[in-house]
Short mmCIF file of C-alpha atoms in Angstrom, two decimals:
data_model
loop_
_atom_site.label_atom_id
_atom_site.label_comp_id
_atom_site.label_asym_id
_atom_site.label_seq_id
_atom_site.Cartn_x
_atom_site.Cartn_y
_atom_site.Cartn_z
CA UNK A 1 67.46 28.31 -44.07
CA UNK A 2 68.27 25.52 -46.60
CA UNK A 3 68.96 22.82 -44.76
CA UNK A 4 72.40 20.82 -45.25
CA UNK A 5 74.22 17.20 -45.80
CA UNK A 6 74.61 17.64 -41.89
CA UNK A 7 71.45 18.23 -41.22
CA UNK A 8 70.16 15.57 -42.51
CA UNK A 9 72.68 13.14 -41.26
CA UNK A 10 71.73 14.61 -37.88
CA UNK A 11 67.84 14.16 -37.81
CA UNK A 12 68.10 10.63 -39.14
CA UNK A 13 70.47 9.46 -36.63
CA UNK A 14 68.74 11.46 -33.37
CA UNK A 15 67.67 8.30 -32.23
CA UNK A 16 71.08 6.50 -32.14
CA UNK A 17 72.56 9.49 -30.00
CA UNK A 18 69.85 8.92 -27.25
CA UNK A 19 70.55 5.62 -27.48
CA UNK A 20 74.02 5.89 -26.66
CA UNK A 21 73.54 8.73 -24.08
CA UNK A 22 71.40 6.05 -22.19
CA UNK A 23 74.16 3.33 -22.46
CA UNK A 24 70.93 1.21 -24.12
CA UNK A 25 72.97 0.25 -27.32
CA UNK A 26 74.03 -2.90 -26.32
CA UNK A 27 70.08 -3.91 -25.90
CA UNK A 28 70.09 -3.87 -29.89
CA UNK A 29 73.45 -4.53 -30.80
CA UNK A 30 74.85 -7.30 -28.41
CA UNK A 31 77.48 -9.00 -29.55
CA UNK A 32 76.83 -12.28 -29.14
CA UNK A 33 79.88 -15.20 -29.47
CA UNK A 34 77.30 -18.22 -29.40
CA UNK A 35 74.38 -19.78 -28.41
CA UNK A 36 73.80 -22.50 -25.37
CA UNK A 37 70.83 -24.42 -25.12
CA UNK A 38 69.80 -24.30 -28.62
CA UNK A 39 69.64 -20.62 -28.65
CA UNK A 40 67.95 -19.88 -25.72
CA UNK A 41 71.14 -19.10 -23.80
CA UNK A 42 72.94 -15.93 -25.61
CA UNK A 43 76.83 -15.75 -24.56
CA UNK A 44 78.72 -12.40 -24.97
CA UNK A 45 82.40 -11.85 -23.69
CA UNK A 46 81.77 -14.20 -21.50
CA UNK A 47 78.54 -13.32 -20.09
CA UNK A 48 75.00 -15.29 -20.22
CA UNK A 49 71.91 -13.89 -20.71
CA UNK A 50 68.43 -15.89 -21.54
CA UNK A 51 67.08 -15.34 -24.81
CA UNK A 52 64.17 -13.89 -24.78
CA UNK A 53 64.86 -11.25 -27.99
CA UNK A 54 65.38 -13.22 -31.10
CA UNK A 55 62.56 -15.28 -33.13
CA UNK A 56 64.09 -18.95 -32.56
CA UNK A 57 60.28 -20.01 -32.42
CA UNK A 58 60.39 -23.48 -32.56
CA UNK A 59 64.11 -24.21 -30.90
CA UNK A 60 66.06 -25.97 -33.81
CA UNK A 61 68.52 -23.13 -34.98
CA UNK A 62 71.45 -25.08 -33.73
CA UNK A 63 70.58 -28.78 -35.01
CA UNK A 64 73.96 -30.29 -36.72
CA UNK A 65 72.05 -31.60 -39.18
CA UNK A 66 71.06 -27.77 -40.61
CA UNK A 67 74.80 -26.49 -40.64
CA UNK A 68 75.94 -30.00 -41.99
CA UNK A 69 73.44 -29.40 -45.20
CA UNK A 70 75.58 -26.03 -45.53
CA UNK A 71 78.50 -27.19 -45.16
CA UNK A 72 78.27 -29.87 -48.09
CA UNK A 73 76.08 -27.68 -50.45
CA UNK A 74 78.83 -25.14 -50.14
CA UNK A 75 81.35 -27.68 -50.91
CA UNK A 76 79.86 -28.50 -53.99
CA UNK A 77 77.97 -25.21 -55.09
CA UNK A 78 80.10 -22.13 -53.71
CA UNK A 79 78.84 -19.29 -51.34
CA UNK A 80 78.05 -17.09 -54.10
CA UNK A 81 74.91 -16.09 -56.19
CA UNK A 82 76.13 -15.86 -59.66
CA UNK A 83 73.40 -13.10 -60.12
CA UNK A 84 69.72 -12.29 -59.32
CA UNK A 85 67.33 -14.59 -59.68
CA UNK A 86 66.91 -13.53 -63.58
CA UNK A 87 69.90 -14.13 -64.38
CA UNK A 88 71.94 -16.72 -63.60
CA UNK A 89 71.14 -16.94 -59.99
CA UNK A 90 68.63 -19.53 -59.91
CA UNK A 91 69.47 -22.97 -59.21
CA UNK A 92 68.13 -26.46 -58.89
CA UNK A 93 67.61 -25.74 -54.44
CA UNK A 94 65.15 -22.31 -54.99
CA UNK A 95 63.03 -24.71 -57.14
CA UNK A 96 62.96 -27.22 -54.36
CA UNK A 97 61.98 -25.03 -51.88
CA UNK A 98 59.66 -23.10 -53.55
CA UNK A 99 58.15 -26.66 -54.50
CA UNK A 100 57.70 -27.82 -51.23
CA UNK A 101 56.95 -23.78 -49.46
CA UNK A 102 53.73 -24.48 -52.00
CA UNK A 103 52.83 -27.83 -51.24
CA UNK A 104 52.86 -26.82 -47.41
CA UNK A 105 50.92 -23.98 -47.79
CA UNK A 106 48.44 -25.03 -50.48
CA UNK A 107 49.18 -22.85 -52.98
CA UNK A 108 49.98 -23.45 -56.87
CA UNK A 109 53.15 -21.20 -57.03
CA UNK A 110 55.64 -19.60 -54.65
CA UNK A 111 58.46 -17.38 -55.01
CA UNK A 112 61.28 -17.12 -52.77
CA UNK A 113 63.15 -13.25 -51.40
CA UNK A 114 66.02 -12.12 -50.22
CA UNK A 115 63.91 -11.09 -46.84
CA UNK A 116 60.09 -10.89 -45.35
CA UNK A 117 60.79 -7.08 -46.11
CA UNK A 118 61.71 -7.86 -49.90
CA UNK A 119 58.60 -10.42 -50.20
CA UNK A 120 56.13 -7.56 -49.25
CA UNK A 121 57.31 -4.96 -51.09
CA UNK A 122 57.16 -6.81 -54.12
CA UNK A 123 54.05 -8.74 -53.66
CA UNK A 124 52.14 -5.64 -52.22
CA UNK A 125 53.21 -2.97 -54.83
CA UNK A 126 52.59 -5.43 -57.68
CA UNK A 127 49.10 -6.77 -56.70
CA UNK A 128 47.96 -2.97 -55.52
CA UNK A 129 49.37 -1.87 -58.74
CA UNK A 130 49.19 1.49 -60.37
CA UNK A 131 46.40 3.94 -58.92
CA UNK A 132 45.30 1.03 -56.02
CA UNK A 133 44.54 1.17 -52.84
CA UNK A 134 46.32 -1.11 -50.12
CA UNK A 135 43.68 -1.43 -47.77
CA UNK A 136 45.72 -3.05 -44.22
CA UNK A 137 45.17 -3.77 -40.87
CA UNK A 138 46.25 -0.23 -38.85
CA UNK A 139 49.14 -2.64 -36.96
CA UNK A 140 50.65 -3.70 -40.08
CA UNK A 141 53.95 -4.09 -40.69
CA UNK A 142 55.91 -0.96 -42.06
CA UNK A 143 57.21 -3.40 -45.06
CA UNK A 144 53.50 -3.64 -46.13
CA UNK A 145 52.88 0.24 -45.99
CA UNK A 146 56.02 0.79 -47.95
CA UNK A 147 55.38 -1.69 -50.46
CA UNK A 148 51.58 -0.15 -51.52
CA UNK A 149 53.64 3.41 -51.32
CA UNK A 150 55.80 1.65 -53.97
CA UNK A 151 53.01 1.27 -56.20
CA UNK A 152 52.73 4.79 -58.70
CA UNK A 153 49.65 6.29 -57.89
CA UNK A 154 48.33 3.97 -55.41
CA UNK A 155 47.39 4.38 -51.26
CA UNK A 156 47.17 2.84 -48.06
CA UNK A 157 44.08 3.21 -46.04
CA UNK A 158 44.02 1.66 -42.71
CA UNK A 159 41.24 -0.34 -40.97
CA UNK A 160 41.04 -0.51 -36.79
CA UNK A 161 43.28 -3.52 -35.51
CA UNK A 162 41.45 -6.97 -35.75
CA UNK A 163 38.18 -5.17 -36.50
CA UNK A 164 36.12 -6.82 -39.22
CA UNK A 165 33.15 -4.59 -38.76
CA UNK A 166 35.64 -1.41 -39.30
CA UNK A 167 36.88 -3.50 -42.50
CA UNK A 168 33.03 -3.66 -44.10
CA UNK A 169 33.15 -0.22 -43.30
CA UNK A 170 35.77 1.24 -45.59
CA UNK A 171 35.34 -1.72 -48.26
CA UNK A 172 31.70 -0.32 -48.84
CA UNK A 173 33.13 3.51 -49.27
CA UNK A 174 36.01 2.30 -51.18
CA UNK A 175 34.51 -0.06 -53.28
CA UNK A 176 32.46 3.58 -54.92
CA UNK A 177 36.23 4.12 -56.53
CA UNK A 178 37.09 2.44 -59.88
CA UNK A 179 40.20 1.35 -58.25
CA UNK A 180 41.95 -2.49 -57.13
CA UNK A 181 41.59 -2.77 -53.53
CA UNK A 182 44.20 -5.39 -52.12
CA UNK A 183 43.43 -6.57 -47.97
CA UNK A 184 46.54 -6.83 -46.43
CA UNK A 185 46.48 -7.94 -42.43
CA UNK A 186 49.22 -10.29 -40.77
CA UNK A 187 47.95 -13.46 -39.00
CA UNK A 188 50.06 -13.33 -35.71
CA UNK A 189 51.22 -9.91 -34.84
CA UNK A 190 54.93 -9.37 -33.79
CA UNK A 191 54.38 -6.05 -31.64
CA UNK A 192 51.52 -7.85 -29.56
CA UNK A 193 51.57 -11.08 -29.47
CA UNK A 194 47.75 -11.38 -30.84
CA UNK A 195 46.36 -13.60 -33.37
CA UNK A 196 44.47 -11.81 -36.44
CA UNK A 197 40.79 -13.54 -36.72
CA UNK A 198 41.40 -14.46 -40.04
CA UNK A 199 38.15 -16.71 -40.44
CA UNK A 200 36.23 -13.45 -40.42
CA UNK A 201 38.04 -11.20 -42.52
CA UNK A 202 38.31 -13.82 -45.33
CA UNK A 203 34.96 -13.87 -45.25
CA UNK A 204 34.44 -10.27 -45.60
CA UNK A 205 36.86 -10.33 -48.96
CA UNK A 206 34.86 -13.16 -49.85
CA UNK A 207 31.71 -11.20 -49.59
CA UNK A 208 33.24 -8.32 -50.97
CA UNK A 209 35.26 -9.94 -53.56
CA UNK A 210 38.06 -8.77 -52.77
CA UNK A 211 41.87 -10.28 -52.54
CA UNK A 212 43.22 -11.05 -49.21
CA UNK A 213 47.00 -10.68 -48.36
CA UNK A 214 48.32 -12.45 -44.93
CA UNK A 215 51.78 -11.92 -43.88
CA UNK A 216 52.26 -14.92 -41.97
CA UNK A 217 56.33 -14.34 -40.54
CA UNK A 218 55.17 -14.72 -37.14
CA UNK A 219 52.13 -16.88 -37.19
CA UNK A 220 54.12 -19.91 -39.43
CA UNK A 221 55.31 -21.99 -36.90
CA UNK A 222 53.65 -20.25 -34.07
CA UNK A 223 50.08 -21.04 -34.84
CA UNK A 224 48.25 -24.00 -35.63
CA UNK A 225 48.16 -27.38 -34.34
CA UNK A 226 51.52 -28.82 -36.06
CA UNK A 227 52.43 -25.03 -36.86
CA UNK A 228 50.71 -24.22 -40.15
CA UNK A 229 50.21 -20.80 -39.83
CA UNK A 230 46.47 -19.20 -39.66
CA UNK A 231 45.15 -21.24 -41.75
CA UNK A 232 45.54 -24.30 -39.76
CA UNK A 233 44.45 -22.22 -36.61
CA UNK A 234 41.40 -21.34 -37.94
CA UNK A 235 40.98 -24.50 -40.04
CA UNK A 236 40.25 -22.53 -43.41
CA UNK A 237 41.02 -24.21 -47.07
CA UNK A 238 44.06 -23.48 -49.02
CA UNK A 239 41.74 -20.24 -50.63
CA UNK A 240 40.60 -18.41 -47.83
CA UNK A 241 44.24 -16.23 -48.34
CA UNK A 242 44.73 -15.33 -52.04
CA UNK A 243 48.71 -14.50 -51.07
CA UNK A 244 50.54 -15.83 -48.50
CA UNK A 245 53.80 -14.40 -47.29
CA UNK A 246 55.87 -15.75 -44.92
CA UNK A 247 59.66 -15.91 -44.26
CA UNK A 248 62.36 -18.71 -43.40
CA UNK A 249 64.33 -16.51 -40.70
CA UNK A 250 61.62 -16.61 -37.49
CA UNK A 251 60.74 -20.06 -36.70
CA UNK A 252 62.91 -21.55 -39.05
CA UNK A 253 66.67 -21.05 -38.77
CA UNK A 254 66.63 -19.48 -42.17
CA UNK A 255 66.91 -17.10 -44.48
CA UNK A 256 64.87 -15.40 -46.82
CA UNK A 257 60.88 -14.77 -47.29
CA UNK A 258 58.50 -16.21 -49.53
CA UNK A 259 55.34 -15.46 -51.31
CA UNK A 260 52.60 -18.16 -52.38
CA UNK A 261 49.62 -17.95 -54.37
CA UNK A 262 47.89 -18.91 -58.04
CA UNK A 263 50.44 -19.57 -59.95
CA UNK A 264 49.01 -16.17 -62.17
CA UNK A 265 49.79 -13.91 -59.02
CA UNK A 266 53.28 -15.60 -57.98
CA UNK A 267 54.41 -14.80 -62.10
CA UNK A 268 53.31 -11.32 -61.50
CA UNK A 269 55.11 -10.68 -58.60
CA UNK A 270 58.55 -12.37 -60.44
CA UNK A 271 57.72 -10.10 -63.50
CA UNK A 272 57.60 -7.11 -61.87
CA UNK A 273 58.42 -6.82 -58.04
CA UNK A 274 61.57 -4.99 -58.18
CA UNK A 275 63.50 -6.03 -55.05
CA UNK A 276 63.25 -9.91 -56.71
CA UNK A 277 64.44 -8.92 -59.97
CA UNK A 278 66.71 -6.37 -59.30
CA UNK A 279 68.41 -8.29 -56.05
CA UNK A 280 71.44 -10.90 -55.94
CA UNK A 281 70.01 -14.39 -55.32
CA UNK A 282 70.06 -15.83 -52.24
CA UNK A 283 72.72 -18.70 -52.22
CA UNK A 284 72.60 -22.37 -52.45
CA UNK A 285 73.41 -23.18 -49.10
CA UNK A 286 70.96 -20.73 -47.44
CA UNK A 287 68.49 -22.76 -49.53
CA UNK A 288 70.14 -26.30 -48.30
CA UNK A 289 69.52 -24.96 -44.86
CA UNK A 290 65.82 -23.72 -45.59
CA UNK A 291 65.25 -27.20 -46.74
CA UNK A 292 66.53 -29.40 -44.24
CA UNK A 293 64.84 -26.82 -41.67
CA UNK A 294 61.18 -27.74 -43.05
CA UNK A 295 62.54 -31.34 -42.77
CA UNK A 296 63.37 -30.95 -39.07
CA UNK A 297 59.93 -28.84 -38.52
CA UNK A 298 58.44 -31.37 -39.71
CA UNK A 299 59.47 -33.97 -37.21
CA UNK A 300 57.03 -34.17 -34.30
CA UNK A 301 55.23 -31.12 -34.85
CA UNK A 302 52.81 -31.65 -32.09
CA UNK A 303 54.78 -32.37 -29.75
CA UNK A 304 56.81 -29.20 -30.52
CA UNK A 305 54.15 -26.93 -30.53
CA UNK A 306 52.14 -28.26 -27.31
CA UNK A 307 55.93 -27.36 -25.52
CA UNK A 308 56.09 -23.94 -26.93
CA UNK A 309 52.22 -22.70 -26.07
CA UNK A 310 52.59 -24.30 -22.15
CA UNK A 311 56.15 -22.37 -21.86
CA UNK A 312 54.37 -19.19 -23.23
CA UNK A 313 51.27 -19.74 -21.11
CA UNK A 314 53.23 -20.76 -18.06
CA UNK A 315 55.28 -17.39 -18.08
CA UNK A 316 52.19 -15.52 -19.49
CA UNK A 317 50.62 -16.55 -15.98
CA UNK A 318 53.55 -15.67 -13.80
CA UNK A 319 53.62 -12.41 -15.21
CA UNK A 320 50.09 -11.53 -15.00
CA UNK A 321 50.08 -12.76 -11.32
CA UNK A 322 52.78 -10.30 -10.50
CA UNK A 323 50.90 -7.66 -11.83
CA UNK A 324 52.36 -7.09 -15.51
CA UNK A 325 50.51 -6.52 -18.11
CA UNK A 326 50.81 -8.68 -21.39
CA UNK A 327 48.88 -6.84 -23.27
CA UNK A 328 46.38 -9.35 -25.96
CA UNK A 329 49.23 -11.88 -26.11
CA UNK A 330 47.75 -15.41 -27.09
CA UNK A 331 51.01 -16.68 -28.49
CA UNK A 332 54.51 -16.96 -27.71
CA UNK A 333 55.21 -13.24 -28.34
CA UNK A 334 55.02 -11.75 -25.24
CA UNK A 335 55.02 -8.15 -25.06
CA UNK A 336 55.54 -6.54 -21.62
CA UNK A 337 53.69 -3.39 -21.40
CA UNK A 338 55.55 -0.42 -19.72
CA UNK A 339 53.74 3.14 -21.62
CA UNK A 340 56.84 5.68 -21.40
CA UNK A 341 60.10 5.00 -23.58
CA UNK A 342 62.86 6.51 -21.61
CA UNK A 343 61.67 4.08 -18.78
CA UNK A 344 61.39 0.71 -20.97
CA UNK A 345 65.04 1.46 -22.22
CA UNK A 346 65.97 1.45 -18.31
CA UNK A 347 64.13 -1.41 -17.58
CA UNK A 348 65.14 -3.25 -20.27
CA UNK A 349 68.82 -2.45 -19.55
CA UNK A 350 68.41 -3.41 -15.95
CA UNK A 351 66.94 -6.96 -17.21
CA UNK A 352 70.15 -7.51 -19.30
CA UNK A 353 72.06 -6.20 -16.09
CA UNK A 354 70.44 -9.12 -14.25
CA UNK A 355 71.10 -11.91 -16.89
CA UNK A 356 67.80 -11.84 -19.25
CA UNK A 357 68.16 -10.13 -22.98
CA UNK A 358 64.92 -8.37 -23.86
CA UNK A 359 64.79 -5.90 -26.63
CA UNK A 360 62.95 -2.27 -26.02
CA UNK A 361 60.13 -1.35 -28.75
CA UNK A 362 58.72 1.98 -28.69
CA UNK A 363 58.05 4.59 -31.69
CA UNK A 364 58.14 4.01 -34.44
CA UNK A 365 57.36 0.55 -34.12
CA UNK A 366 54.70 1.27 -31.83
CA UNK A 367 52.87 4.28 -31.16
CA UNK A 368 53.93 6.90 -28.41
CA UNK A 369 53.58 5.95 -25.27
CA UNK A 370 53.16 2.05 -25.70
CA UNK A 371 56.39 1.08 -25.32
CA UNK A 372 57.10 -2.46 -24.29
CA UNK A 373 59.53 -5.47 -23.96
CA UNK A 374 59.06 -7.85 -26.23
CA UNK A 375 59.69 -11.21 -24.72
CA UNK A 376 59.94 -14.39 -27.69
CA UNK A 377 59.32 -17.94 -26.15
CA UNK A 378 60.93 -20.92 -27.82
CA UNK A 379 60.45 -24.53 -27.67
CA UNK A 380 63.55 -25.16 -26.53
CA UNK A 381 63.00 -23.18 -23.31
CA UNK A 382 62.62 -25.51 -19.91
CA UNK A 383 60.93 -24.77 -16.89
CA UNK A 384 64.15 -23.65 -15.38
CA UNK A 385 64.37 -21.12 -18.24
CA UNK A 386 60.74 -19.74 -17.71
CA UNK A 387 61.17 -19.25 -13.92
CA UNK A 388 64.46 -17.38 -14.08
CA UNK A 389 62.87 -14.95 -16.98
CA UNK A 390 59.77 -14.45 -15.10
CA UNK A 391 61.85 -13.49 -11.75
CA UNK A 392 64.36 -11.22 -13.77
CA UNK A 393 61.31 -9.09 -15.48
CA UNK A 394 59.86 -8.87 -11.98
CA UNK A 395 62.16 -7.79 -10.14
CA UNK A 396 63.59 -5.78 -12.32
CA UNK A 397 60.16 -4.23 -12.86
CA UNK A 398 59.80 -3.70 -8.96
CA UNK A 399 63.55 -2.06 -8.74
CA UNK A 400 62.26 0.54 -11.79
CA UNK A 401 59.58 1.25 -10.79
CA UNK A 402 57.44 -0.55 -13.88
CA UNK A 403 55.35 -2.18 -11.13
CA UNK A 404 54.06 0.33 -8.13
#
């Protein structure tokens, strides 16, 4: 029977009904009237919870000096866009930024998105390019996989997670084809927690001579010894990633994502990647913010990130002691392994009971039956902060059942 308008609406939204039959909704959607304790406190109707569920990596998303910058570039420049980038909505702040996003990252060019999302599915459909073959890391974000799927023609093969000898594999099959073969793996991955090795599977495009692609959203800021990204981790030069994207929304209190490269590649992507020429500009005073964020970043980086690896390692070890498993974590995503999705919703809701806001992931964003809380560790979080998160997810754990 042909199915109708009803049916459709139905199977998309199946998800949101369980959702709301399990009185979970408010894990996803709480409505939060400010943040304490420069974010790491989440108040809603009156209620605290610890913030363990947003991407505040590196603690400064409530520094004055951030909303001042807004505040006076709106003054002077509007909140509007005037346009896509193309036309008319480009203006004298994307050109700083996407100055200084390349100087950071070693790169000739950059070009600046709406989103992360809109970065990769630009960058990835345009550098697959009609009849290629996206060739990514089998964890990769969905953005990547949509973007090669974007591409006429082209498709996505996978290689086994963080497996470089798997990656030599299906180069040497695929490199039989007469077809463009793009690499596309992240560096720190958001699910997990783990870090890509990156040293090795540059080298294997290298050897292969083939173009690597590094989403970088969680690992900038995250990773590295002042927060570089990968490529500080692993101490590689500016070339060992061919394209770099990474956004201003995780560790920075931003907006938008960004793509860096040759200046050849970044031109390609502005020619052709449809969600930056066909989307309104981000406005001037997202950009003022972006920019006075990297400013802030920049102050004491070391300092910063030796705080946020001990406060990830510290309740990394508390956890583990208790029994809970954290999966590969080595950064300061730390995903709570629970297995079945009906009971990570309860736990997860009995968490936020107790005062601690973790966010459920199961399918699709991981497979069946590896469902998990995701716990996010910022900088700004003190000792205090760790202990009471660490005694909420165990005890709540106990009281579910998560731990025997």
């Amino acid at each position: 029977m042909r199915k109708n308008f009803q049916d459709v609406l139905d199977s998309a939204i199946n998800q949101v009904k369980m959702l709301r039959q399990l009185g979970v909704m408010g894990l996803f959607f709480l409505e939060v009237d400010h943040f304490e304790d420069d974010g790491v406190v989440a108040v809603s109707d009156g209620k605290k919870y610890i913030n363990v569920a947003g991407y505040s990596y590196l603690g400064i998303s409530q520094r004055r000096e951030i909303s001042g910058a807004v505040a006076e570039c709106a003054s002077s420049l509007g909140v509007g866009s005037h346009g896509s980038r193309v036309i008319a909505g480009t203006n004298a702040l994307h050109i700083r930024l996407e100055e200084r996003l390349a100087e950071i990252h070693g790169k000739e060019a950059c070009a600046v998105f709406n989103s992360g999302t809109a970065a990769n599915l630009a960058a990835v459909s345009v550098l697959v390019g009609k009849g290629g073959i996206a060739l990514v890391d089998e964890l990769s974000h969905r953005s990547i996989l949509d973007g090669a799927r974007l591409a006429k023609g082209a498709r996505v093969e996978k290689f086994k997670h963080n497996d470089t000898e798997d990656l030599k594999s299906k180069l040497e099959i695929l490199l039989e084809e007469d077809r463009n073969i793009l690499v596309v793996c992240e560096g720190v991955y958001s699910m997990d927690g783990d870090v890509a090795p990156i040293d090795d599977i540059s080298h294997v495009c290298k050897t292969y001579d083939v173009p690597l692609m590094v989403d970088e959203a969680h690992s900038i800021g995250v990773v590295g010894a002042t927060g570089g990204g990968v490529s500080e981790h692993f101490s590689l030069p500016p070339d060992a990633i061919d394209v770099k994207m990474g956004t201003m929304g995780k560790a920075m209190p931003g907006y938008g994502g960004f793509i860096c490269g040759t200046r050849e590649i970044v031109d390609a992507v502005r020619a052709q990647g449809a969600s930056y020429f066909f989307s309104g500009a981000l406005p001037a005073y997202v950009m003022a913010a972006n920019l006075k964020s990297l400013e802030i970043a920049a102050e004491s980086p070391h300092e910063r990130m030796d705080k946020l690896r001990s406060s990830a390692d510290s309740l990394r070890a508390k956890l583990n002691a208790e029994g809970l498993d954290t999966g590969d974590s080595q950064t300061c995503i730390i995903p709570v392994m629970v297995g079945d999705e009906m009971q990570c919703y309860g736990y997860a809701k009995l968490c936020l009971d107790k005062g601690l806001w973790a966010v459920p992931i199961s399918w699709p964003a991981v497979p069946f039956g590896e469902a998990r809380l995701r716990v996010s560790i910022s900088a700004s979080f003190t000792e205090e902060h760790i202990q009471k998160a660490a005694d909420i997810l165990v005890s709540a754990a106990k009281e579910f059942g998560v731990l025997d």
